[in-house]
Coordinates of C-alpha atoms in Angstrom, one line a residue:
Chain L
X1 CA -34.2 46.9 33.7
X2 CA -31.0 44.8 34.3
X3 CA -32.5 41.6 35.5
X4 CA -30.5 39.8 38.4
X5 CA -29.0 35.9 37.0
X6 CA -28.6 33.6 39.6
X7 CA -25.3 33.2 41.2
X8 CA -23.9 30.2 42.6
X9 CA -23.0 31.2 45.7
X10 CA -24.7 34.5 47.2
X11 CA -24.9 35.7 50.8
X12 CA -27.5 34.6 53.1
X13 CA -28.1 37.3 55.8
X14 CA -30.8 35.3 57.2
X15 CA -28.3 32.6 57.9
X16 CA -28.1 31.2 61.4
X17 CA -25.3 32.4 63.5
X18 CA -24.2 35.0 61.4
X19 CA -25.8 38.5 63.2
X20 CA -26.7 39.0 66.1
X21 CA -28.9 41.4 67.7
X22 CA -27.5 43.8 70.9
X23 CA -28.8 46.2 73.1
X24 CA -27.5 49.7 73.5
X25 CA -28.3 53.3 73.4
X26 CA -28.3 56.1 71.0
X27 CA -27.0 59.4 71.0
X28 CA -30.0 60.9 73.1
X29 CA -29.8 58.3 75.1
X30 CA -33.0 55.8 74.5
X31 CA -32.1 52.6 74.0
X32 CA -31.9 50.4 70.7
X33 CA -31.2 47.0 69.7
X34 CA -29.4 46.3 66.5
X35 CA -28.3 44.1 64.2
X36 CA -24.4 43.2 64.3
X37 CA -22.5 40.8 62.4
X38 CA -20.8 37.8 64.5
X39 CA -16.9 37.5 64.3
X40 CA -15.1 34.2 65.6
X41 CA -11.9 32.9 65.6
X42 CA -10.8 30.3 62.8
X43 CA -7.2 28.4 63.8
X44 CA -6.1 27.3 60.2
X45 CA -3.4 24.2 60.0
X46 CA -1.7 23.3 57.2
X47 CA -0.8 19.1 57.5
X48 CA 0.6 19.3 61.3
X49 CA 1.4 23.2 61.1
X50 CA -0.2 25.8 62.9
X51 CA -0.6 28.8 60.6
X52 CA -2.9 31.3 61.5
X53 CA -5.6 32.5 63.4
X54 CA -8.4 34.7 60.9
X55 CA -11.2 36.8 62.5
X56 CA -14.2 35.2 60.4
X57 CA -18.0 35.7 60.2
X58 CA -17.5 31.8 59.8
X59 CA -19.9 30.9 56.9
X60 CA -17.0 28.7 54.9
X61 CA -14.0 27.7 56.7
X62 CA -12.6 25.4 54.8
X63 CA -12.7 27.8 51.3
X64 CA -11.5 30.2 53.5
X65 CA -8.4 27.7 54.5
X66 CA -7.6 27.0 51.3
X67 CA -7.8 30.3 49.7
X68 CA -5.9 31.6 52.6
X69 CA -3.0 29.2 52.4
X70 CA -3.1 29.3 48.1
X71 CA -3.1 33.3 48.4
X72 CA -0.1 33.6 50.7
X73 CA 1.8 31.2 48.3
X74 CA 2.2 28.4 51.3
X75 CA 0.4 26.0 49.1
X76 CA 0.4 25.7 45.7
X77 CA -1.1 24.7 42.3
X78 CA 0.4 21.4 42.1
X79 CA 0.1 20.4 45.7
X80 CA -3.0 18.4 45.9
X81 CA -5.2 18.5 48.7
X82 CA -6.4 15.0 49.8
X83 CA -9.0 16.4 53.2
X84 CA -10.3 19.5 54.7
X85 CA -11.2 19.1 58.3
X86 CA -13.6 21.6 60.2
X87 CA -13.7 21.4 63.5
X88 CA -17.1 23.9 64.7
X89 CA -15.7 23.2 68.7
X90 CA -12.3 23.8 68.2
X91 CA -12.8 26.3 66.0
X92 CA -10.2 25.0 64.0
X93 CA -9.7 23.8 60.4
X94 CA -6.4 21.4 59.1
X95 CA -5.8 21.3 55.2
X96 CA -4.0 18.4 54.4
X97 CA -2.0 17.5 51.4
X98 CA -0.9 14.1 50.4
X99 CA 2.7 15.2 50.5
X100 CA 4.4 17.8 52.8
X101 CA 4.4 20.9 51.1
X102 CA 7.1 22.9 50.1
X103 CA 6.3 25.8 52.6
X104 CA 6.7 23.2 55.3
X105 CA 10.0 22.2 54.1
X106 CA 10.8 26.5 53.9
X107 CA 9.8 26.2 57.5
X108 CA 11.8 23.8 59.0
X109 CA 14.8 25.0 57.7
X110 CA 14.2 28.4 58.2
X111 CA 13.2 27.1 62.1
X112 CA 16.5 25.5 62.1
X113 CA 18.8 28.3 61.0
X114 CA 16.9 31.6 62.7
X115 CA 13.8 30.7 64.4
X116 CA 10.4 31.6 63.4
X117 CA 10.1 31.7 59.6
X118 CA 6.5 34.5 59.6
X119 CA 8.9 37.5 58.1
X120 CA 9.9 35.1 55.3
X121 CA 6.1 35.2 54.0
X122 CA 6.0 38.7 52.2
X123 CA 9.5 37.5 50.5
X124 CA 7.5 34.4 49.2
X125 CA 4.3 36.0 48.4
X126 CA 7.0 38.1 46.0
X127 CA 8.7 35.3 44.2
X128 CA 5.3 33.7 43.4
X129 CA 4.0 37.0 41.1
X130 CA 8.0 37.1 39.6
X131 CA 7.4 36.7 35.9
X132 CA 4.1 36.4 36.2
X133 CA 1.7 37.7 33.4
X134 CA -2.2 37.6 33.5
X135 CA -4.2 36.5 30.1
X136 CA -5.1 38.9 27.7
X137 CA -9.4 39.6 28.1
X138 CA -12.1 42.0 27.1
X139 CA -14.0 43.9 29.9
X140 CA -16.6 45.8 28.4
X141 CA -17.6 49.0 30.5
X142 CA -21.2 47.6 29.9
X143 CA -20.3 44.7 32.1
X144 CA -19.0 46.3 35.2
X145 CA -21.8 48.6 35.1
X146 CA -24.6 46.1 35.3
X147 CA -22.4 43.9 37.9
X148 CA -22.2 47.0 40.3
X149 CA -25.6 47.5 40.1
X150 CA -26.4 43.6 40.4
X151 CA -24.3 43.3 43.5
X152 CA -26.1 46.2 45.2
X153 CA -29.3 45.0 45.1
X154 CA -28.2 41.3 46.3
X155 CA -29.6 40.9 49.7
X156 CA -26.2 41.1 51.9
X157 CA -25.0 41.2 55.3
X158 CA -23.9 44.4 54.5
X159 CA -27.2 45.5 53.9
X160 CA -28.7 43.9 56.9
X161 CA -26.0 44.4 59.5
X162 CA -23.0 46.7 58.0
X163 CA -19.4 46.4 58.9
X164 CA -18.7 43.5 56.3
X165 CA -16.9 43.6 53.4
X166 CA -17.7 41.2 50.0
X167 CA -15.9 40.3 47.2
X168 CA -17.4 38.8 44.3
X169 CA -16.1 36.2 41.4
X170 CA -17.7 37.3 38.1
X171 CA -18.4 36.3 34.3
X172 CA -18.5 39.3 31.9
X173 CA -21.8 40.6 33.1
X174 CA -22.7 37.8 35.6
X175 CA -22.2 37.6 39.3
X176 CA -21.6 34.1 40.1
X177 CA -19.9 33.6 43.8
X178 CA -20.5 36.8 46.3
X179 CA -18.4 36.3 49.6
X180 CA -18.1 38.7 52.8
X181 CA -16.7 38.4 55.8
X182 CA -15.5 41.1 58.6
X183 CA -12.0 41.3 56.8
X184 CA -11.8 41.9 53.0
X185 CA -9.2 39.8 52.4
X186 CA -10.7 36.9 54.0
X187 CA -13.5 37.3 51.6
X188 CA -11.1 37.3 48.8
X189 CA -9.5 34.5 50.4
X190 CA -12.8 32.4 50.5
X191 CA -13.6 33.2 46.7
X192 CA -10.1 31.6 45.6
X193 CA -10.6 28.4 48.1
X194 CA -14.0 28.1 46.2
X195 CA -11.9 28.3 42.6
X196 CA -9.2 26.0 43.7
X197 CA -12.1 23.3 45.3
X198 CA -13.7 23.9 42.4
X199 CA -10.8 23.9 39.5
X200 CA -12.4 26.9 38.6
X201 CA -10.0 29.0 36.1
X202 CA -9.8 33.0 36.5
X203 CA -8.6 33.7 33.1
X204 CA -12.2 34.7 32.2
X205 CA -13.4 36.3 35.2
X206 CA -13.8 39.7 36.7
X207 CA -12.7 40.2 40.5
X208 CA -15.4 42.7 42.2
X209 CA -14.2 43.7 45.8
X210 CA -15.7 46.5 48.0
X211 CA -11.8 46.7 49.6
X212 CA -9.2 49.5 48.9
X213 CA -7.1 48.2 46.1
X214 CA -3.4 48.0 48.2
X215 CA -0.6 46.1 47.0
X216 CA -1.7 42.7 48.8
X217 CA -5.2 42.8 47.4
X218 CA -4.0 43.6 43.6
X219 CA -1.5 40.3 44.5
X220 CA -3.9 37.7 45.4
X221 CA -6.2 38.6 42.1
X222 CA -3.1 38.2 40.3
X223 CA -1.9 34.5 42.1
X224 CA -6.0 34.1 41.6
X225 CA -5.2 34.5 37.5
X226 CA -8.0 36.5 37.4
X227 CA -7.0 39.5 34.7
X228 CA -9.4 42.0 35.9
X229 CA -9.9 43.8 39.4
X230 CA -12.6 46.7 40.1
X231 CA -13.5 48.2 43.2
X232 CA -15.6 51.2 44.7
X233 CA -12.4 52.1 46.7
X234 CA -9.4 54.2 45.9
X235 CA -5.9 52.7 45.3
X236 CA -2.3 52.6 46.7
X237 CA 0.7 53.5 44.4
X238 CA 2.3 50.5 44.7
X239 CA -1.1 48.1 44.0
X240 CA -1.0 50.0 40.7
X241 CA 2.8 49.7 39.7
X242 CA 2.3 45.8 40.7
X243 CA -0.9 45.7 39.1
X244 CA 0.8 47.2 35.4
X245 CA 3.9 44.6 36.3
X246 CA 1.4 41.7 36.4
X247 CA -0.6 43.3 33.2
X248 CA -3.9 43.4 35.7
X249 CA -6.3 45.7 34.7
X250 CA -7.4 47.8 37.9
X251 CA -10.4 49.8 38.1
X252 CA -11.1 51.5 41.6
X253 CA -13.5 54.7 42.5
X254 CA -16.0 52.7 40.4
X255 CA -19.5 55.0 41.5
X256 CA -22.4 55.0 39.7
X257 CA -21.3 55.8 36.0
X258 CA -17.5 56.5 36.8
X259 CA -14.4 54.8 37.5
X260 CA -11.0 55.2 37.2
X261 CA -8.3 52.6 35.6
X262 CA -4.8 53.0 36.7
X263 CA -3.5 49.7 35.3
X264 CA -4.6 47.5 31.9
X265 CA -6.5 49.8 29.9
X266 CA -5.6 48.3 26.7
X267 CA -8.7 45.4 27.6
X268 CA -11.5 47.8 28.1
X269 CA -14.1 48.3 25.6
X270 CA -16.2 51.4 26.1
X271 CA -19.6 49.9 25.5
X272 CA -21.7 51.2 28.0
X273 CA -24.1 54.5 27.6
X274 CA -23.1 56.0 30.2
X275 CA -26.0 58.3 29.8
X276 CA -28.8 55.3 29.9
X277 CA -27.6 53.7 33.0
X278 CA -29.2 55.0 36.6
X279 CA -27.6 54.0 39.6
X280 CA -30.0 52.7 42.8
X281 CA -29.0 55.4 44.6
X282 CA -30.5 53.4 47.9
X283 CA -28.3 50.7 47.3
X284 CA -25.1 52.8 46.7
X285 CA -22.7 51.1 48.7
X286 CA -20.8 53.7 50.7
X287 CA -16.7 53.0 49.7
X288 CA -14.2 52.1 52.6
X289 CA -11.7 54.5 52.2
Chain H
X1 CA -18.2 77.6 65.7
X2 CA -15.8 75.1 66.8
X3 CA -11.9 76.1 66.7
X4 CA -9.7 73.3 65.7
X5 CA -6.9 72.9 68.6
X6 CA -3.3 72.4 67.5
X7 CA -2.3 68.7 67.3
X8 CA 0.7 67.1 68.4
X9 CA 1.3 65.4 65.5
X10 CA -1.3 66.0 62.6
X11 CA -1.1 64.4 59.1
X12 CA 1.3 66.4 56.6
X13 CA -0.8 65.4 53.1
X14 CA 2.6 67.6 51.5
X15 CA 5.1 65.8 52.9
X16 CA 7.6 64.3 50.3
X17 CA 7.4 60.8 49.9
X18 CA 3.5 60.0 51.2
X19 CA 1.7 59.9 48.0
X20 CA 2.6 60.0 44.0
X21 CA 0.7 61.6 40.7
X22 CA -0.6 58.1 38.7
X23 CA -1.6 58.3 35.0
X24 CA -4.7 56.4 33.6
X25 CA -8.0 56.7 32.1
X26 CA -11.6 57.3 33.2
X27 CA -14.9 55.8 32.5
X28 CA -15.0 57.6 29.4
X29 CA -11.8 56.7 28.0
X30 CA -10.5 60.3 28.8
X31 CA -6.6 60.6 30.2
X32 CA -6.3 61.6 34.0
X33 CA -3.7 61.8 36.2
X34 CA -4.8 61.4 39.8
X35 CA -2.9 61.2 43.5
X36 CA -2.5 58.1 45.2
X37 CA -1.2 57.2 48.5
X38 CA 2.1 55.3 48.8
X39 CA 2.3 51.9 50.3
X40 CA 5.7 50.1 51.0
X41 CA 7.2 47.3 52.9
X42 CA 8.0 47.4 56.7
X43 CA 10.3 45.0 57.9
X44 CA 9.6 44.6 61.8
X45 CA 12.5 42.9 63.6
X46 CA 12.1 42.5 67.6
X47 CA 16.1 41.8 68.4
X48 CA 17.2 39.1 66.5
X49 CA 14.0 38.1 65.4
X50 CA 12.0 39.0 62.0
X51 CA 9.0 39.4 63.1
X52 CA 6.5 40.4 60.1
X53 CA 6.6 42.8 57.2
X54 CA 3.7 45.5 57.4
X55 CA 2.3 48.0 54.9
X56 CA 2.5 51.4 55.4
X57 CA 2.8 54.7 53.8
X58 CA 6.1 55.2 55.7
X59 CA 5.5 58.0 57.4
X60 CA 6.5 56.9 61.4
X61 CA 7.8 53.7 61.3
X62 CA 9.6 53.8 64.8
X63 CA 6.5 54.1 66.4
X64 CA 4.6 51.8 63.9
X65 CA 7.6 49.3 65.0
X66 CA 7.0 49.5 69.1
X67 CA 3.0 49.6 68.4
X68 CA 3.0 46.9 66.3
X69 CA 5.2 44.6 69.1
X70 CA 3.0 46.3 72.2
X71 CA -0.6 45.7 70.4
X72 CA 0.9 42.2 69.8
X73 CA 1.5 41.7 73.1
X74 CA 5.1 40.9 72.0
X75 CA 6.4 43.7 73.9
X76 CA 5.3 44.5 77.8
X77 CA 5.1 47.6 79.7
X78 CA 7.6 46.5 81.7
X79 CA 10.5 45.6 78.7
X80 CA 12.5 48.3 78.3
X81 CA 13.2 49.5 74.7
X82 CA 16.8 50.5 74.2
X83 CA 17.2 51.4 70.9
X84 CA 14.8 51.5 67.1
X85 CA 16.7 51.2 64.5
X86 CA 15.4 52.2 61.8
X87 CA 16.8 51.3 58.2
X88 CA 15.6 53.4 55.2
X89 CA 17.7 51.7 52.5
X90 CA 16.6 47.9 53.4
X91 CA 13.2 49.1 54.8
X92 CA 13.6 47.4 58.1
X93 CA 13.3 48.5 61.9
X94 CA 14.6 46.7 64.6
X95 CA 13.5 47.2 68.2
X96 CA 16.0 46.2 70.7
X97 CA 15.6 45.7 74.5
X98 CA 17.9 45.2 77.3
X99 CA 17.3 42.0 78.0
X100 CA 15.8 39.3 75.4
X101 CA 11.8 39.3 75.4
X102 CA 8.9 37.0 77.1
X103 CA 8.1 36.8 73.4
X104 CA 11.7 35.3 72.5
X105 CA 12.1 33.2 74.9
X106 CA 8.2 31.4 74.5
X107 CA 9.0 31.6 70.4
X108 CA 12.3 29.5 71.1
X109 CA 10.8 26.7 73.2
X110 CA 7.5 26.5 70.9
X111 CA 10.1 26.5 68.1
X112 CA 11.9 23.4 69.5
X113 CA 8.8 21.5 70.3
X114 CA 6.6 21.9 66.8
X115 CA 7.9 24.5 64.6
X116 CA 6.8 28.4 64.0
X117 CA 4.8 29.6 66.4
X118 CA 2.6 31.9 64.3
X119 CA -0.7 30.7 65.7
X120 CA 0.1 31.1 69.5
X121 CA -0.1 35.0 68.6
X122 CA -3.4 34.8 69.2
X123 CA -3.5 32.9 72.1
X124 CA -1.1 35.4 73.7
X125 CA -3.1 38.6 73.4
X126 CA -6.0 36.8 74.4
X127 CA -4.4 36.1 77.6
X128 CA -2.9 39.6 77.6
X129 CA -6.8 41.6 78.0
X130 CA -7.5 38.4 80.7
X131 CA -8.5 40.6 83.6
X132 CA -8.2 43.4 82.3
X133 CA -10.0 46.2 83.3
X134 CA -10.3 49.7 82.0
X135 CA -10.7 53.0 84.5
X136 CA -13.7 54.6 85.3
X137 CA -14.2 58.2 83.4
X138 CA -16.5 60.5 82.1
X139 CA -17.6 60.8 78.5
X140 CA -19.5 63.7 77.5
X141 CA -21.1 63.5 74.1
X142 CA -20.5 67.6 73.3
X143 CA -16.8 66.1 73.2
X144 CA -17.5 63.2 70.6
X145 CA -19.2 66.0 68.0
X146 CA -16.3 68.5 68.8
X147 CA -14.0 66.0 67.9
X148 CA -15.9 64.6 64.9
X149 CA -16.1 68.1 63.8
X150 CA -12.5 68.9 64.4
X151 CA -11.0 65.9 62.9
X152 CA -13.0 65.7 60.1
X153 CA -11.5 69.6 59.1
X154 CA -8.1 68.8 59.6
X155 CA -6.1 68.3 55.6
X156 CA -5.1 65.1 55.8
X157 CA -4.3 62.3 52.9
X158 CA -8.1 61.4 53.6
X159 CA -9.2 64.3 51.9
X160 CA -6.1 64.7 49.4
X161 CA -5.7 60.9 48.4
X162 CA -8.3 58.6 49.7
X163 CA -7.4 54.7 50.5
X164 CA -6.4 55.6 54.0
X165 CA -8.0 55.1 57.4
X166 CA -6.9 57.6 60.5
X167 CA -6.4 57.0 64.0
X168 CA -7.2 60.1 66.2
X169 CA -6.0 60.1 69.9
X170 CA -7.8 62.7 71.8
X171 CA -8.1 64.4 75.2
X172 CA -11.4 65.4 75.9
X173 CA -12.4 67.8 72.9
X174 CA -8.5 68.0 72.0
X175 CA -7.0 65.8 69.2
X176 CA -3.8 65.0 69.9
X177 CA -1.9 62.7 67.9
X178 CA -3.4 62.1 64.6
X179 CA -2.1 59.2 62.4
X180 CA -3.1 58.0 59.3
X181 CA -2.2 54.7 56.9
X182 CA -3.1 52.2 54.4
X183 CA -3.9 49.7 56.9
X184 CA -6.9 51.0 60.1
X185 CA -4.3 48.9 62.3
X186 CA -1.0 50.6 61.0
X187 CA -2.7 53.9 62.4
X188 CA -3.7 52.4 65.7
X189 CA -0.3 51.3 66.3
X190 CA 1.5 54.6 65.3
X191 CA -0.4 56.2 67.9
X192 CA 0.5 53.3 70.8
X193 CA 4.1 53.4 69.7
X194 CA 3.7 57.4 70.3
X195 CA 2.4 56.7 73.8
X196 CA 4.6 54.0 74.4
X197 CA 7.9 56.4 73.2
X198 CA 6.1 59.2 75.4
X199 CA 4.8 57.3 77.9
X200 CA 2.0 58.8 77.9
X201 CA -1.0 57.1 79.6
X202 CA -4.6 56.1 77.9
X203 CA -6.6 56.3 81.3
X204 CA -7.8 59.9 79.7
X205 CA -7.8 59.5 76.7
X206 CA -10.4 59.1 73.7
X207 CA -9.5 57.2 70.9
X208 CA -11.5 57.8 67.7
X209 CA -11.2 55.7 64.3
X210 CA -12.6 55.4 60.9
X211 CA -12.4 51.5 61.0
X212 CA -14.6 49.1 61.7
X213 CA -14.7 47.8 65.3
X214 CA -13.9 44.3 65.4
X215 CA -12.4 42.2 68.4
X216 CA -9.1 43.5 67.2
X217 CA -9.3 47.1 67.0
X218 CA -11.4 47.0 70.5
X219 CA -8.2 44.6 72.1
X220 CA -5.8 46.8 70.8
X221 CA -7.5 49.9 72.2
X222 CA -7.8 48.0 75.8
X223 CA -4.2 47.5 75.8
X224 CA -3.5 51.0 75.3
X225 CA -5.1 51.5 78.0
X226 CA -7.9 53.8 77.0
X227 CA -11.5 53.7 78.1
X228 CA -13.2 54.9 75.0
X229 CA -13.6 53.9 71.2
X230 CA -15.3 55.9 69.2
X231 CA -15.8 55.2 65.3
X232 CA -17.7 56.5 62.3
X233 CA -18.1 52.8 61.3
X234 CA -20.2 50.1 62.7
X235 CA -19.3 47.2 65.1
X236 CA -19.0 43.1 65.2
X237 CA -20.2 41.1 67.8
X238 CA -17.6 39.8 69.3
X239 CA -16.0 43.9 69.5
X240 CA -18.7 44.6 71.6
X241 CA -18.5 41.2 73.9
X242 CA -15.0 42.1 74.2
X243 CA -15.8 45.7 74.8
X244 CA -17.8 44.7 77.3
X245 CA -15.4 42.2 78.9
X246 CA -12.9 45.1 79.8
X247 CA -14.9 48.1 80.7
X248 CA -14.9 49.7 77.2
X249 CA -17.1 52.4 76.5
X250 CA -17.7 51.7 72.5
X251 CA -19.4 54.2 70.0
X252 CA -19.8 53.5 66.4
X253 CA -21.7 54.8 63.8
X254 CA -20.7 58.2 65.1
X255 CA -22.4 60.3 62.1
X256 CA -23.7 64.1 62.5
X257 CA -25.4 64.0 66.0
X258 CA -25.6 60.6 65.8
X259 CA -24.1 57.6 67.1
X260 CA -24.8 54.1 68.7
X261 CA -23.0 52.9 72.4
X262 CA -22.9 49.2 73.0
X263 CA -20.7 48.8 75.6
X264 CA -19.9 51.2 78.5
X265 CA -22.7 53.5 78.4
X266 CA -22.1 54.0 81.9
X267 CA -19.3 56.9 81.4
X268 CA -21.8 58.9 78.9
X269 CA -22.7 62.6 80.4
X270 CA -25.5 63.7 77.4
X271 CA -24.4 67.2 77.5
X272 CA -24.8 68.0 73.9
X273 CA -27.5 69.5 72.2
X274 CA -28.0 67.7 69.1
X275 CA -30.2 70.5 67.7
X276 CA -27.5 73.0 67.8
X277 CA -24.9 71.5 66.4
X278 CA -24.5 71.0 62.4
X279 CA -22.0 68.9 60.6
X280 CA -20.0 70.0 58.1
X281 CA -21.2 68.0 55.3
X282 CA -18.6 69.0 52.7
X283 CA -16.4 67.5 54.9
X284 CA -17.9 64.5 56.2
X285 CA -16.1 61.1 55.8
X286 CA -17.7 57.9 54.7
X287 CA -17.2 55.5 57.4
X288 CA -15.8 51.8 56.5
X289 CA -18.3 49.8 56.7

């Protein structure tokens, strides 16, 4: 019986203000009430910049800024982040570094040649994985069976309410900080604010996501420097050719005792008895295609 | 037994160019070769102006261009599209218009007074669903289970790829147009560039999905101007207050002869009998949750 270790941060369904319960009707007409997960806007600054505005179940807005700004390569490793305001009213949240950053600098001369700079993002997000190469690590098949099976029987929003996606930071066989939110990237975007808040390195760690594995998600694991990536969900072409350019290892239809790695084989070990292990089956998580 | 009605424009799993044979391993260290979806780079420029660059599997990237700018309120019903350009080699579209945009003109003043306007995006299409409110019309549920039915037959990269979400529009028990992509919101906006390029109207339509539906998808789907959203996937609070807001008749979790309406039951006529019909589970999808 694989016994559940604590993680550091897990979700809290219960949680004030994250579901709410509505009234409707069902196919034959009688009426219901159910469960539905809350989704609010989140206006995200960057020193006296307005960036973006994020759909958000709103549990961690300020990991969420900074993940969100560190994963689309507008701020970076060595820019240091003196404050994090949250603002619940205006629903607003201003990172703030101690010097202007060099995305800022990007911006106004972009501004000042062509107007807005937004198209210019994608280019950036491109130079920042040039050259880039993710650590050599073991992943034992062991491991990502007894995280899969772990995560599905964490209490989750998904479980409670549905129509959330999680991603979750790992440690061989250990779960140790389980996100959602309404978009999957934003919960990939809140586990790297917690690693950057946190100077928590990725060169050990395993990225679990419950998201298709497309060329942006395989991007932010890698500017995460997290070496391995697995998923319930299929793949894109080009998330694998980036993944095998970054040397990420990329595991995706990952169901009860099978998965399929497109990218990085070289690091698994094939440990696991694939004979021995039993999924849930009433926590299978269903995959988002 | 239901018979499938052609389409207008149904997915083409074959076509050349959509999706690509990737070599790996599985869980037991065995070689595999398996087909994955392609995913490339959209440059979307709106005149002069870069406006993002979108993933897609490339498949109608004129109409993913005018969708994109329409759903982002970027674009009115009233601008007139002159020309899409659409440029294989650099992987860029540019839609031009007679006369400059709303969009342009309110990017270059915000531009002079505090830099990128990114953030006022939101803002903007918010304002755009202000009073809006979406015509009255009849819903009858044998509809929803022919279409489920119908849809969920049709080949598609779904069923030959995975990693893709579809966007179905439909009149009464008749798909239509039937797009598919990486991204849920790629699909939507192939399908309102379609009905922008065709002018065809929403006020009879049905529009089914397999994403989730958040505040986006529902504000998208209002803009179209259609009066129903139907999904195999579940809903977000805010979706439904929105739903709400604009007269939208929302249906999710649309499963077998099931399903759940928050928002807009008015329109339903309960015509089917649930008894009678069967789904065809071989070819049933799992919804996003």
């Amino acid at each position: 019986m694989i016994q559940a270790k604590p993680c550091l941060i897990a979700p809290n369904p219960q949680a004030k203000g994250l579901t709410r319960q509505v009234a409707g009707l069902d196919h034959l007409g009688a009426e219901i009430s159910l469960n539905v997960v809350e989704e609010r806007p989140l206006t995200i600054w960057l020193n006296g910049q307005e960036i973006v505005t994020a759909m958000t179940i709103g549990d961690y807005p300020e990991y969420l800024a900074q993940g969100f700004l560190s994963n689309q390569g507008m701020l970076t490793k060595d820019e240091i982040v003196e404050a994090v305001d949250f603002d619940a009213e205006l629903e607003t949240v201003v990172v703030r570094t101690n010097r202007p950053t060099n995305y800022e600098a990007k911006l106004k001369k972009k501004t000042r040649t062509s107007g807005c700079a937004v198209g210019t993002v994608f280019g950036d997000i491109m130079e920042g994985i040039e050259g880039l190469c993710l650590p050599p690590a073991l992943l034992r098949t062991s491991w990502l069976y007894s995280l899969s099976h772990q995560i599905n029987q964490m209490p989750s929003l998904y479980l409670s309410a549905g129509a959330i996606h999680g991603t979750v930071l790992c440690l061989r066989d250990a779960p140790l900080v389980y996100m959602e939110d309404v978009g999957r990237h934003n919960a990939v975007d809140k586990v790297a604010g917690w690693m950057r808040a946190t100077q928590t390195s990725g060169a050990d760690k395993i990225l679990y996501t419950t998201g298709r594995l497309t060329s942006e998600m395989v991007i932010k694991c890698a500017l995460m420097g997290i070496p391995v990536l697995a998923s319930r969900s299929g793949f894109t072409a080009w998330g694998v050719e980036l993944a095998r350019q970054v040397g990420l290892t990329l595991i995706g239809r990952m169901r009860g005792q099978r998965f399929q790695c497109l990218s990085g084989q070289e690091r698994l070990v094939f440990d696991a008895d694939p004979s021995s292990e039993e999924e849930d089956r009433k926590h299978r998580r269903k995959s988002a295609q």
